[in-house]
């Protein structure tokens, strides 16, 4: 929506030069592409790398799932996704065999070109989303199969980025954040990753679908260590705004908190609440160590059907991160507190246009 303020648009208020490199997936028509939403440069596949499968192949194999579940179908011709530079298609199908490497190289070029002014880069790798591809340098090199090869290639790319920042003398004045958008796609077994002790995965509001690792790198500003407090990707908006000296917009309520006191001074984080949505429905709420599930629903044939829970399921994530032991009967007062949090949250929410609903009528 044009009414939303992207992080790139926010940082333009402090004269940042901005780039989006990689997956976008917020609309592939020109009006929705990164250059129309605060980015000065874009290079990437504008949506998921498993799309644009030729109809003949879908018919031959019996559908999408039959194509993507078989690694033998992992060739670039089977996924006719475009590669864009700014608003222009420069390659189709995108050569996914080396796409991770090319995203890294584009990032390095942007850093070197803009080394003398503030810059913001949103680097969003398409992989390890299926179908999996790795370049010659890493293909077959890891001990974890093709998935491990992809992760290793991303890791090598991050190392090259950090090394370039050091070589350009920017390492002590640049914050690097490494994180993920969701948990593993368990339906793809060894091609989909693992959530470890966390329950479930991508597409679900159990911790395995929503909780992801995050690394902050800012030499001499962030003291190396481990933090186990609550944070959200949405907190990057407030955090980056503060670091850039840009005031937050006053015409809206933002679910975003400044993480710098936690990162720089190891103070207690201020976020106490997290809201777990599936589409436009609120499924679960975290308050401190406690998490209440008002609705649960599996995905991809796993973890059961949609169930509405009244009273909600309740877990203590500090003691039970795997969400195995429902303690709702033991802590009715916690459920009441969480219900009040939900009331306040929903009173503050302004419903936006559901663009997915209107998409089918276009």
CSV table of C-alpha atoms in Angstrom, one decimal, residues 57-67:
chain,number,residue,atom,x,y,z
A,57,UNK,CA,5.6,-29.5,-16.7
A,58,UNK,CA,2.8,-29.0,-14.2
A,59,UNK,CA,0.5,-31.1,-16.3
A,60,UNK,CA,3.1,-33.8,-16.9
A,61,UNK,CA,4.1,-34.2,-13.2
A,62,UNK,CA,0.6,-33.7,-11.8
A,63,UNK,CA,0.9,-30.3,-10.2
A,64,UNK,CA,3.1,-27.9,-8.2
A,65,UNK,CA,3.9,-30.2,-5.3
A,66,UNK,CA,4.9,-33.0,-7.5
A,67,UNK,CA,7.4,-30.7,-9.3
